[in-house]
PDB file of C-alpha atoms and ligand atoms in Angstrom:
ATOM      1  CA  MET A   1      10.138 -19.689  19.859  1.00 61.00           C
ATOM      2  CA  PRO A   2      11.106 -18.438  16.610  1.00 68.00           C
ATOM      3  CA  LEU A   3      14.784 -17.478  16.146  1.00 81.00           C
ATOM      4  CA  ALA A   4      15.134 -13.674  16.531  1.00 80.00           C
ATOM      5  CA  ARG A   5      18.673 -12.624  16.420  1.00 92.00           C
ATOM      6  CA  PHE A   6      21.566 -14.669  15.027  1.00 95.00           C
ATOM      7  CA  ALA A   7      24.815 -14.425  13.160  1.00 97.00           C
ATOM      8  CA  ILE A   8      26.626 -17.187  11.087  1.00 98.00           C
ATOM      9  CA  ARG A   9      30.310 -16.898  10.983  1.00 97.00           C
ATOM     10  CA  ASN A  10      33.561 -19.781  10.696  1.00 98.00           C
ATOM     11  CA  GLY A  11      33.892 -22.308  12.821  1.00 97.00           C
ATOM     12  CA  THR A  12      36.884 -22.664  14.439  1.00 97.00           C
ATOM     13  CA  ALA A  13      39.130 -25.616  16.812  1.00 97.00           C
ATOM     14  CA  ALA A  14      38.112 -23.115  19.342  1.00 97.00           C
ATOM     15  CA  ASP A  15      34.914 -24.103  18.925  1.00 97.00           C
ATOM     16  CA  LEU A  16      35.751 -28.152  18.561  1.00 97.00           C
ATOM     17  CA  ASP A  17      33.791 -29.106  21.845  1.00 96.00           C
ATOM     18  CA  ARG A  18      30.443 -27.193  21.263  1.00 96.00           C
ATOM     19  CA  LEU A  19      30.255 -28.677  17.418  1.00 97.00           C
ATOM     20  CA  VAL A  20      30.703 -32.495  19.331  1.00 96.00           C
ATOM     21  CA  ALA A  21      27.925 -31.442  21.626  1.00 95.00           C
ATOM     22  CA  ILE A  22      25.738 -30.832  19.032  1.00 96.00           C
ATOM     23  CA  ALA A  23      26.477 -33.517  16.915  1.00 95.00           C
ATOM     24  CA  GLY A  24      25.966 -35.712  19.808  1.00 90.00           C
ATOM     25  CA  ALA A  25      22.467 -35.346  19.863  1.00 81.00           C
ATOM     26  CA  ASP A  26      21.954 -36.920  16.701  1.00 79.00           C
ATOM     27  CA  ALA A  27      21.549 -40.228  17.399  1.00 78.00           C
ATOM     28  CA  HIS A  28      22.247 -41.409  13.427  1.00 82.00           C
ATOM     29  CA  GLY A  29      25.526 -38.962  13.673  1.00 79.00           C
ATOM     30  CA  SER A  30      28.945 -40.205  12.245  1.00 85.00           C
ATOM     31  CA  PHE A  31      30.463 -36.666  13.149  1.00 93.00           C
ATOM     32  CA  THR A  32      33.131 -37.205  15.983  1.00 94.00           C
ATOM     33  CA  ARG A  33      35.449 -34.629  17.334  1.00 95.00           C
ATOM     34  CA  ALA A  34      37.274 -36.072  14.451  1.00 95.00           C
ATOM     35  CA  THR A  35      35.802 -35.767  11.800  1.00 96.00           C
ATOM     36  CA  PHE A  36      35.077 -32.008  13.159  1.00 97.00           C
ATOM     37  CA  GLU A  37      39.183 -31.398  12.938  1.00 97.00           C
ATOM     38  CA  SER A  38      39.577 -32.933   9.885  1.00 97.00           C
ATOM     39  CA  GLU A  39      37.045 -30.610   8.202  1.00 98.00           C
ATOM     40  CA  LEU A  40      39.021 -27.629   9.670  1.00 98.00           C
ATOM     41  CA  GLN A  41      41.887 -28.860   8.210  1.00 97.00           C
ATOM     42  CA  LEU A  42      40.826 -28.908   4.331  1.00 97.00           C
ATOM     43  CA  SER A  43      40.520 -26.153   2.445  1.00 95.00           C
ATOM     44  CA  TRP A  44      37.730 -27.280   0.862  1.00 96.00           C
ATOM     45  CA  SER A  45      35.525 -27.390   3.529  1.00 98.00           C
ATOM     46  CA  HIS A  46      33.693 -24.748   5.636  1.00 98.00           C
ATOM     47  CA  VAL A  47      32.271 -25.800   8.616  1.00 98.00           C
ATOM     48  CA  GLU A  48      29.812 -22.370  10.025  1.00 98.00           C
ATOM     49  CA  VAL A  49      28.237 -21.929  13.184  1.00 98.00           C
ATOM     50  CA  LEU A  50      24.901 -19.670  14.350  1.00 98.00           C
ATOM     51  CA  GLU A  51      25.427 -18.224  17.248  1.00 97.00           C
ATOM     52  CA  LEU A  52      22.668 -15.910  19.009  1.00 95.00           C
ATOM     53  CA  VAL A  53      23.011 -13.157  19.408  1.00 93.00           C
ATOM     54  CA  PRO A  54      23.310 -10.923  21.868  1.00 89.00           C
ATOM     55  CA  GLU A  55      23.990 -14.761  24.092  1.00 88.00           C
ATOM     56  CA  GLY A  56      26.627 -15.570  21.805  1.00 89.00           C
ATOM     57  CA  ALA A  57      25.585 -19.691  22.271  1.00 90.00           C
ATOM     58  CA  ALA A  58      26.404 -21.788  19.374  1.00 96.00           C
ATOM     59  CA  VAL A  59      23.233 -23.986  18.585  1.00 97.00           C
ATOM     60  CA  GLY A  60      23.803 -25.209  14.630  1.00 97.00           C
ATOM     61  CA  LEU A  61      26.183 -26.652  12.804  1.00 98.00           C
ATOM     62  CA  LEU A  62      26.857 -26.814   8.983  1.00 98.00           C
ATOM     63  CA  VAL A  63      29.735 -28.421   7.357  1.00 98.00           C
ATOM     64  CA  TRP A  64      30.312 -28.033   3.262  1.00 98.00           C
ATOM     65  CA  TRP A  65      32.200 -28.384   0.796  1.00 98.00           C
ATOM     66  CA  TRP A  66      33.285 -26.403  -2.066  1.00 96.00           C
ATOM     67  CA  VAL A  67      34.804 -28.866  -5.380  1.00 93.00           C
ATOM     68  CA  ALA A  68      34.681 -28.650  -8.439  1.00 93.00           C
ATOM     69  CA  GLY A  69      31.482 -25.515  -9.063  1.00 93.00           C
ATOM     70  CA  GLU A  70      29.390 -27.776  -6.802  1.00 96.00           C
ATOM     71  CA  ILE A  71      28.423 -27.465  -2.738  1.00 98.00           C
ATOM     72  CA  GLU A  72      27.882 -30.481  -1.371  1.00 98.00           C
ATOM     73  CA  LEU A  73      25.948 -30.426   2.138  1.00 98.00           C
ATOM     74  CA  LEU A  74      27.348 -32.393   4.740  1.00 97.00           C
ATOM     75  CA  TYR A  75      25.703 -32.357   7.546  1.00 97.00           C
ATOM     76  CA  VAL A  76      23.262 -29.907   9.235  1.00 97.00           C
ATOM     77  CA  ALA A  77      22.355 -30.475  13.218  1.00 97.00           C
ATOM     78  CA  THR A  78      20.820 -27.924  15.541  1.00 97.00           C
ATOM     79  CA  ASP A  79      21.164 -28.651  19.654  1.00 96.00           C
ATOM     80  CA  ALA A  80      18.514 -30.156  20.596  1.00 94.00           C
ATOM     81  CA  SER A  81      17.226 -27.891  22.835  1.00 94.00           C
ATOM     82  CA  HIS A  82      16.249 -25.453  20.089  1.00 95.00           C
ATOM     83  CA  ARG A  83      15.152 -27.318  17.741  1.00 96.00           C
ATOM     84  CA  ARG A  84      11.986 -26.056  15.001  1.00 96.00           C
ATOM     85  CA  GLN A  85      13.134 -22.456  15.846  1.00 95.00           C
ATOM     86  CA  GLY A  86      14.236 -22.068  12.276  1.00 96.00           C
ATOM     87  CA  VAL A  87      18.175 -22.539  13.365  1.00 97.00           C
ATOM     88  CA  ALA A  88      18.828 -25.668  10.337  1.00 98.00           C
ATOM     89  CA  LEU A  89      16.647 -23.566   7.955  1.00 97.00           C
ATOM     90  CA  ALA A  90      18.511 -19.792   8.494  1.00 97.00           C
ATOM     91  CA  LEU A  91      21.616 -22.137   7.958  1.00 98.00           C
ATOM     92  CA  VAL A  92      20.685 -23.742   4.921  1.00 98.00           C
ATOM     93  CA  ARG A  93      19.228 -20.272   3.462  1.00 97.00           C
ATOM     94  CA  HIS A  94      22.762 -18.969   4.343  1.00 98.00           C
ATOM     95  CA  LEU A  95      23.571 -22.047   2.647  1.00 98.00           C
ATOM     96  CA  LEU A  96      22.267 -20.856  -1.350  1.00 98.00           C
ATOM     97  CA  ALA A  97      22.757 -17.748  -0.769  1.00 97.00           C
ATOM     98  CA  ARG A  98      26.774 -18.960  -0.939  1.00 97.00           C
ATOM     99  CA  ALA A  99      25.576 -21.087  -3.733  1.00 97.00           C
ATOM    100  CA  VAL A 100      23.866 -18.042  -5.826  1.00 96.00           C
ATOM    101  CA  GLU A 101      26.981 -16.548  -5.235  1.00 96.00           C
ATOM    102  CA  LEU A 102      29.751 -18.953  -5.891  1.00 95.00           C
ATOM    103  CA  GLY A 103      28.078 -19.143  -8.795  1.00 95.00           C
ATOM    104  CA  ALA A 104      27.574 -23.100  -7.575  1.00 95.00           C
ATOM    105  CA  LEU A 105      26.012 -25.346 -10.478  1.00 89.00           C
ATOM    106  CA  ARG A 106      24.069 -27.509  -7.947  1.00 96.00           C
ATOM    107  CA  VAL A 107      24.200 -28.067  -4.441  1.00 98.00           C
ATOM    108  CA  MET A 108      24.175 -32.207  -2.975  1.00 98.00           C
ATOM    109  CA  LEU A 109      23.827 -33.884  -0.430  1.00 98.00           C
ATOM    110  CA  GLU A 110      22.485 -37.512   1.074  1.00 97.00           C
ATOM    111  CA  VAL A 111      20.114 -37.911   3.763  1.00 97.00           C
ATOM    112  CA  ARG A 112      18.628 -41.570   5.479  1.00 96.00           C
ATOM    113  CA  HIS A 113      15.566 -42.188   3.845  1.00 96.00           C
ATOM    114  CA  ASP A 114      13.934 -41.909   7.339  1.00 94.00           C
ATOM    115  CA  ASN A 115      14.909 -38.713   8.332  1.00 95.00           C
ATOM    116  CA  ALA A 116      11.758 -37.083   7.742  1.00 96.00           C
ATOM    117  CA  GLY A 117      12.358 -33.933   9.756  1.00 96.00           C
ATOM    118  CA  ALA A 118      15.427 -33.631   7.118  1.00 97.00           C
ATOM    119  CA  ARG A 119      13.741 -34.399   4.676  1.00 98.00           C
ATOM    120  CA  ALA A 120      11.242 -32.139   5.038  1.00 98.00           C
ATOM    121  CA  LEU A 121      13.664 -28.953   5.550  1.00 98.00           C
ATOM    122  CA  TYR A 122      15.441 -29.849   2.277  1.00 98.00           C
ATOM    123  CA  GLU A 123      12.249 -29.895   1.088  1.00 97.00           C
ATOM    124  CA  ARG A 124      11.205 -26.673   2.265  1.00 97.00           C
ATOM    125  CA  LEU A 125      14.196 -25.064   0.747  1.00 97.00           C
ATOM    126  CA  GLY A 126      13.676 -26.660  -2.841  1.00 97.00           C
ATOM    127  CA  PHE A 127      16.074 -29.681  -3.283  1.00 98.00           C
ATOM    128  CA  VAL A 128      14.267 -32.527  -4.838  1.00 98.00           C
ATOM    129  CA  VAL A 129      15.132 -36.009  -5.093  1.00 98.00           C
ATOM    130  CA  VAL A 130      17.510 -37.161  -7.587  1.00 98.00           C
ATOM    131  CA  GLY A 131      18.418 -40.744  -6.464  1.00 98.00           C
ATOM    132  CA  VAL A 132      19.149 -43.249  -4.002  1.00 97.00           C
ATOM    133  CA  ARG A 133      21.499 -45.319  -2.850  1.00 96.00           C
ATOM    134  CA  PRO A 134      20.448 -48.182  -1.359  1.00 95.00           C
ATOM    135  CA  ARG A 135      21.583 -49.869   1.934  1.00 94.00           C
ATOM    136  CA  TYR A 136      24.328 -46.782   2.159  1.00 92.00           C
ATOM    137  CA  TYR A 137      24.418 -46.445   5.820  1.00 90.00           C
ATOM    138  CA  ARG A 138      26.047 -48.401   8.384  1.00 86.00           C
ATOM    139  CA  GLY A 139      22.456 -49.869   9.778  1.00 86.00           C
ATOM    140  CA  GLY A 140      21.052 -50.662   6.260  1.00 91.00           C
ATOM    141  CA  GLU A 141      19.097 -47.259   5.307  1.00 93.00           C
ATOM    142  CA  ASP A 142      19.260 -45.983   2.038  1.00 96.00           C
ATOM    143  CA  ALA A 143      20.460 -42.532   1.466  1.00 97.00           C
ATOM    144  CA  VAL A 144      18.107 -40.545  -0.826  1.00 98.00           C
ATOM    145  CA  LEU A 145      20.197 -38.144  -3.477  1.00 98.00           C
ATOM    146  CA  LEU A 146      18.995 -34.704  -2.815  1.00 98.00           C
ATOM    147  CA  ASP A 147      19.856 -31.184  -5.454  1.00 98.00           C
ATOM    148  CA  TRP A 148      18.981 -28.153  -5.335  1.00 98.00           C
ATOM    149  CA  ARG A 149      20.195 -25.923  -8.591  1.00 95.00           C
ATOM    150  CA  ALA A 150      20.121 -21.833  -9.008  1.00 85.00           C
ATOM    151  CA  CYS A 151      17.526 -21.875 -11.757  1.00 73.00           C
TER     152      CYS A 151
HETATM  153  C1  LIG B 201      17.242 -31.977  10.897  1.00 79.53           C
HETATM  154  C2  LIG B 201      17.543 -30.886  11.846  1.00 79.53           C
HETATM  155  C3  LIG B 201      18.923 -30.026  11.319  1.00 79.53           C
HETATM  156  C4  LIG B 201      16.807 -29.722  11.485  1.00 79.53           C
HETATM  157  O1  LIG B 201      17.217 -28.631  12.665  1.00 79.53           O
HETATM  158  P1  LIG B 201      16.261 -27.639  13.039  1.00 79.53           P
HETATM  159  O2  LIG B 201      16.642 -26.380  13.614  1.00 79.53           O
HETATM  160  O3  LIG B 201      15.247 -28.127  13.955  1.00 79.53           O
HETATM  161  O4  LIG B 201      14.961 -27.120  11.866  1.00 79.53           O
HETATM  162  P2  LIG B 201      14.351 -26.173  11.359  1.00 79.53           P
HETATM  163  O5  LIG B 201      13.556 -25.250  12.830  1.00 79.53           O
HETATM  164  O6  LIG B 201      15.359 -24.903  10.694  1.00 79.53           O
HETATM  165  O7  LIG B 201      13.191 -26.502  10.968  1.00 79.53           O
HETATM  166  C5  LIG B 201      12.636 -25.868   9.910  1.00 79.53           C
HETATM  167  C6  LIG B 201      11.423 -26.858   8.731  1.00 79.53           C
HETATM  168  O8  LIG B 201      12.043 -27.923   8.578  1.00 79.53           O
HETATM  169  C7  LIG B 201      11.007 -29.045   9.022  1.00 79.53           C
HETATM  170  N1  LIG B 201      10.829 -29.873   9.970  1.00 79.53           N
HETATM  171  C8  LIG B 201      12.413 -29.582  11.050  1.00 79.53           C
HETATM  172  N2  LIG B 201      12.295 -30.728  12.019  1.00 79.53           N
HETATM  173  C9  LIG B 201      11.332 -31.469  11.750  1.00 79.53           C
HETATM  174  C10 LIG B 201      10.519 -32.434  11.907  1.00 79.53           C
HETATM  175  N3  LIG B 201      11.510 -33.050  13.359  1.00 79.53           N
HETATM  176  N4  LIG B 201       9.849 -33.287  11.827  1.00 79.53           N
HETATM  177  C11 LIG B 201       9.330 -32.760  10.942  1.00 79.53           C
HETATM  178  N5  LIG B 201       9.691 -31.010  10.137  1.00 79.53           N
HETATM  179  C12 LIG B 201      10.911 -31.219  10.168  1.00 79.53           C
HETATM  180  C13 LIG B 201      10.089 -28.421   9.211  1.00 79.53           C
HETATM  181  O9  LIG B 201       9.436 -27.965   7.875  1.00 79.53           O
HETATM  182  C14 LIG B 201      10.806 -27.111   9.715  1.00 79.53           C
HETATM  183  O10 LIG B 201       9.078 -25.656   9.775  1.00 79.53           O
HETATM  184  P3  LIG B 201       8.914 -25.349  11.094  1.00 79.53           P
HETATM  185  O11 LIG B 201       9.424 -26.100  12.075  1.00 79.53           O
HETATM  186  O12 LIG B 201       7.833 -24.488  10.704  1.00 79.53           O
HETATM  187  O13 LIG B 201       7.321 -26.564  10.748  1.00 79.53           O
HETATM  188  C15 LIG B 201      17.455 -30.715  12.956  1.00 79.53           C
HETATM  189  O14 LIG B 201      16.658 -32.158  13.540  1.00 79.53           O
HETATM  190  C16 LIG B 201      18.962 -31.539  13.425  1.00 79.53           C
HETATM  191  O15 LIG B 201      19.095 -32.041  14.048  1.00 79.53           O
HETATM  192  N6  LIG B 201      18.987 -33.371  13.251  1.00 79.53           N
HETATM  193  C17 LIG B 201      20.098 -34.809  13.963  1.00 79.53           C
HETATM  194  C18 LIG B 201      20.821 -34.363  12.415  1.00 79.53           C
HETATM  195  C19 LIG B 201      20.522 -34.222  11.562  1.00 79.53           C
HETATM  196  O16 LIG B 201      19.672 -35.454  11.206  1.00 79.53           O
HETATM  197  N7  LIG B 201      20.892 -33.627  10.186  1.00 79.53           N
HETATM  198  C20 LIG B 201      20.139 -33.828   9.218  1.00 79.53           C
HETATM  199  C21 LIG B 201      21.463 -34.902   8.155  1.00 79.53           C
HETATM  200  S1  LIG B 201      22.434 -34.436   7.068  1.00 79.53           S
END
Protein backbone atom coordinates (compact mmCIF):
# COMPACT_ATOMS: atom_id res chain seq x y z
CA MET A 1 0.00 0.00 0.00
CA PRO A 2 1.46 3.44 -0.87
CA LEU A 3 2.33 5.88 1.90
CA ALA A 4 -0.74 7.94 2.75
CA ARG A 5 -0.38 10.57 5.46
CA PHE A 6 2.85 11.10 7.32
CA ALA A 7 4.84 13.67 9.27
CA ILE A 8 8.60 14.12 9.55
CA ARG A 9 9.91 15.54 12.81
CA ASN A 10 13.14 15.79 14.77
CA GLY A 11 14.02 12.71 16.79
CA THR A 12 14.65 12.97 20.52
CA ALA A 13 15.97 10.73 23.28
CA ALA A 14 12.38 9.49 23.70
CA ASP A 15 12.66 7.90 20.22
CA LEU A 16 15.78 5.87 21.01
CA ASP A 17 14.03 2.50 21.35
CA ARG A 18 12.23 3.01 18.05
CA LEU A 19 15.36 4.25 16.27
CA VAL A 20 17.27 1.17 17.46
CA ALA A 21 14.43 -1.13 16.43
CA ILE A 22 14.26 0.34 12.90
CA ALA A 23 18.05 0.22 12.47
CA GLY A 24 18.09 -3.29 13.90
CA ALA A 25 16.34 -4.60 10.79
CA ASP A 26 19.38 -3.59 8.70
CA ALA A 27 21.74 -6.58 8.63
CA HIS A 28 24.67 -4.35 7.65
CA GLY A 29 23.72 -1.44 9.88
CA SER A 30 26.34 0.23 12.02
CA PHE A 31 23.90 2.44 13.87
CA THR A 32 23.61 1.25 17.48
CA ARG A 33 21.92 2.85 20.47
CA ALA A 34 25.24 4.51 21.33
CA THR A 35 25.50 5.90 17.80
CA PHE A 36 22.02 7.41 17.97
CA GLU A 37 22.71 8.81 21.46
CA SER A 38 25.84 10.45 20.13
CA GLU A 39 24.16 11.83 16.99
CA LEU A 40 21.36 13.33 19.10
CA GLN A 41 24.00 15.34 21.00
CA LEU A 42 25.92 16.73 18.03
CA SER A 43 24.96 20.27 17.06
CA TRP A 44 25.62 19.58 13.36
CA SER A 45 23.75 16.28 13.27
CA HIS A 46 20.05 15.94 12.43
CA VAL A 47 18.14 12.85 13.44
CA GLU A 48 14.64 12.80 11.99
CA VAL A 49 11.81 10.31 12.05
CA LEU A 50 8.88 9.72 9.74
CA GLU A 51 5.65 8.96 11.54
CA LEU A 52 2.45 7.66 10.08
CA VAL A 53 -0.56 9.92 10.66
CA PRO A 54 -2.80 9.47 12.58
CA GLU A 55 -1.19 6.31 14.03
CA GLY A 56 1.83 8.24 15.32
CA ALA A 57 4.15 5.30 14.78
CA ALA A 58 7.71 6.06 13.65
CA VAL A 59 8.49 3.80 10.68
CA GLY A 60 11.50 5.51 9.12
CA LEU A 61 14.58 7.44 10.17
CA LEU A 62 17.09 9.80 8.61
CA VAL A 63 20.43 10.99 9.96
CA TRP A 64 22.34 13.78 8.24
CA TRP A 65 25.06 16.31 8.92
CA TRP A 66 25.15 19.94 7.90
CA VAL A 67 28.81 20.92 7.74
CA ALA A 68 30.64 23.64 5.83
CA GLY A 69 27.81 24.31 3.40
CA GLU A 70 27.32 20.66 2.52
CA ILE A 71 24.99 17.93 3.65
CA GLU A 72 26.16 14.41 4.34
CA LEU A 73 23.43 11.80 4.47
CA LEU A 74 24.67 9.28 7.03
CA TYR A 75 21.78 6.91 7.25
CA VAL A 76 18.24 6.31 6.07
CA ALA A 77 16.28 3.25 7.14
CA THR A 78 12.73 1.99 7.06
CA ASP A 79 11.11 -0.42 9.45
CA ALA A 80 11.15 -3.87 7.83
CA SER A 81 7.36 -4.16 7.79
CA HIS A 82 6.89 -0.79 6.05
CA ARG A 83 9.31 -1.09 3.16
CA ARG A 84 8.42 -0.38 -0.47
CA GLN A 85 5.72 2.05 0.59
CA GLY A 86 7.64 5.25 -0.13
CA VAL A 87 8.98 5.93 3.38
CA ALA A 88 12.64 6.37 2.38
CA LEU A 89 11.62 8.25 -0.73
CA ALA A 90 9.69 10.73 1.43
CA LEU A 91 12.59 11.10 3.87
CA VAL A 92 15.25 11.71 1.23
CA ARG A 93 12.97 14.06 -0.73
CA HIS A 94 12.49 15.98 2.51
CA LEU A 95 16.28 16.17 2.89
CA LEU A 96 16.74 17.44 -0.67
CA ALA A 97 14.15 20.15 -0.02
CA ARG A 98 16.09 21.13 3.12
CA ALA A 99 19.27 21.21 1.04
CA VAL A 100 17.67 23.74 -1.29
CA GLU A 101 16.36 25.81 1.65
CA LEU A 102 19.79 25.84 3.28
CA GLY A 103 21.57 26.60 0.02
CA ALA A 104 23.69 23.46 0.37
CA LEU A 105 26.29 23.05 -2.36
CA ARG A 106 25.63 19.33 -2.49
CA VAL A 107 24.31 16.30 -0.66
CA MET A 108 26.79 13.43 -0.37
CA LEU A 109 26.57 9.89 0.88
CA GLU A 110 28.29 6.54 0.69
CA VAL A 111 26.55 3.25 0.22
CA ARG A 112 27.62 -0.39 -0.05
CA HIS A 113 28.15 -1.23 -3.69
CA ASP A 114 25.85 -4.27 -3.32
CA ASN A 115 23.00 -2.39 -1.60
CA ALA A 116 20.84 -2.50 -4.72
CA GLY A 117 17.69 -1.22 -3.01
CA ALA A 118 19.33 1.90 -1.58
CA ARG A 119 21.21 2.56 -4.81
CA ALA A 120 17.97 2.37 -6.80
CA LEU A 121 16.38 4.81 -4.36
CA TYR A 122 19.22 7.33 -4.65
CA GLU A 123 19.45 6.99 -8.41
CA ARG A 124 15.73 7.66 -8.71
CA LEU A 125 16.24 10.90 -6.79
CA GLY A 126 19.05 12.12 -9.04
CA PHE A 127 22.17 11.10 -7.11
CA VAL A 128 25.15 10.29 -9.31
CA VAL A 129 28.20 8.13 -8.64
CA VAL A 130 31.32 10.24 -8.05
CA GLY A 131 33.74 7.67 -6.68
CA VAL A 132 34.44 4.34 -5.03
CA ARG A 133 36.26 3.54 -1.79
CA PRO A 134 37.62 0.01 -2.23
CA ARG A 135 37.11 -2.40 0.70
CA TYR A 136 35.71 0.43 2.81
CA TYR A 137 33.38 -1.67 4.94
CA ARG A 138 34.39 -4.19 7.60
CA GLY A 139 33.35 -7.14 5.44
CA GLY A 140 35.60 -5.90 2.62
CA GLU A 141 32.82 -4.45 0.45
CA ASP A 142 33.44 -1.29 -1.55
CA ALA A 143 31.66 1.96 -0.76
CA VAL A 144 30.18 3.89 -3.66
CA LEU A 145 30.18 7.67 -3.22
CA LEU A 146 27.10 9.47 -4.48
CA ASP A 147 26.39 13.17 -4.93
CA TRP A 148 23.28 15.22 -5.48
CA ARG A 149 23.40 18.84 -6.56
CA ALA A 150 20.50 21.27 -6.76
CA CYS A 151 21.47 22.44 -10.25
C1 LIG B 1 17.00 1.07 1.42
C2 LIG B 1 15.74 1.37 2.27
C3 LIG B 1 16.04 2.59 3.16
C4 LIG B 1 14.59 1.68 1.32
O1 LIG B 1 13.48 2.06 2.14
P1 LIG B 1 11.96 1.97 1.62
O2 LIG B 1 11.16 2.82 2.50
O3 LIG B 1 11.56 0.54 1.46
O4 LIG B 1 12.11 2.60 0.16
P2 LIG B 1 10.91 3.25 -0.70
O5 LIG B 1 9.66 2.46 -0.52
O6 LIG B 1 10.83 4.71 -0.43
O7 LIG B 1 11.48 3.00 -2.16
C5 LIG B 1 11.51 4.01 -3.14
C6 LIG B 1 12.14 3.46 -4.38
O8 LIG B 1 13.51 3.07 -4.15
C7 LIG B 1 13.78 1.85 -4.87
N1 LIG B 1 13.93 0.73 -3.92
C8 LIG B 1 13.76 0.75 -2.57
N2 LIG B 1 14.02 -0.46 -2.05
C9 LIG B 1 14.33 -1.27 -3.09
C10 LIG B 1 14.70 -2.63 -3.19
N3 LIG B 1 14.81 -3.42 -2.11
N4 LIG B 1 14.99 -3.14 -4.42
C11 LIG B 1 14.91 -2.36 -5.52
N5 LIG B 1 14.56 -1.04 -5.50
C12 LIG B 1 14.28 -0.51 -4.29
C13 LIG B 1 12.58 1.63 -5.77
O9 LIG B 1 12.79 2.42 -6.94
C14 LIG B 1 11.47 2.21 -4.92
O10 LIG B 1 10.33 2.56 -5.66
P3 LIG B 1 9.21 1.43 -5.97
O11 LIG B 1 8.88 0.75 -4.66
O12 LIG B 1 8.07 2.25 -6.53
O13 LIG B 1 9.83 0.49 -6.95
C15 LIG B 1 15.33 0.15 3.15
O14 LIG B 1 15.35 -1.03 2.36
C16 LIG B 1 16.20 -0.06 4.36
O15 LIG B 1 15.90 0.44 5.46
N6 LIG B 1 17.32 -0.82 4.21
C17 LIG B 1 18.25 -1.00 5.31
C18 LIG B 1 19.03 0.28 5.59
C19 LIG B 1 19.83 0.75 4.37
O16 LIG B 1 20.35 -0.06 3.60
N7 LIG B 1 19.93 2.10 4.23
C20 LIG B 1 20.63 2.71 3.12
C21 LIG B 1 22.08 2.83 3.41
S1 LIG B 1 22.52 4.46 3.92
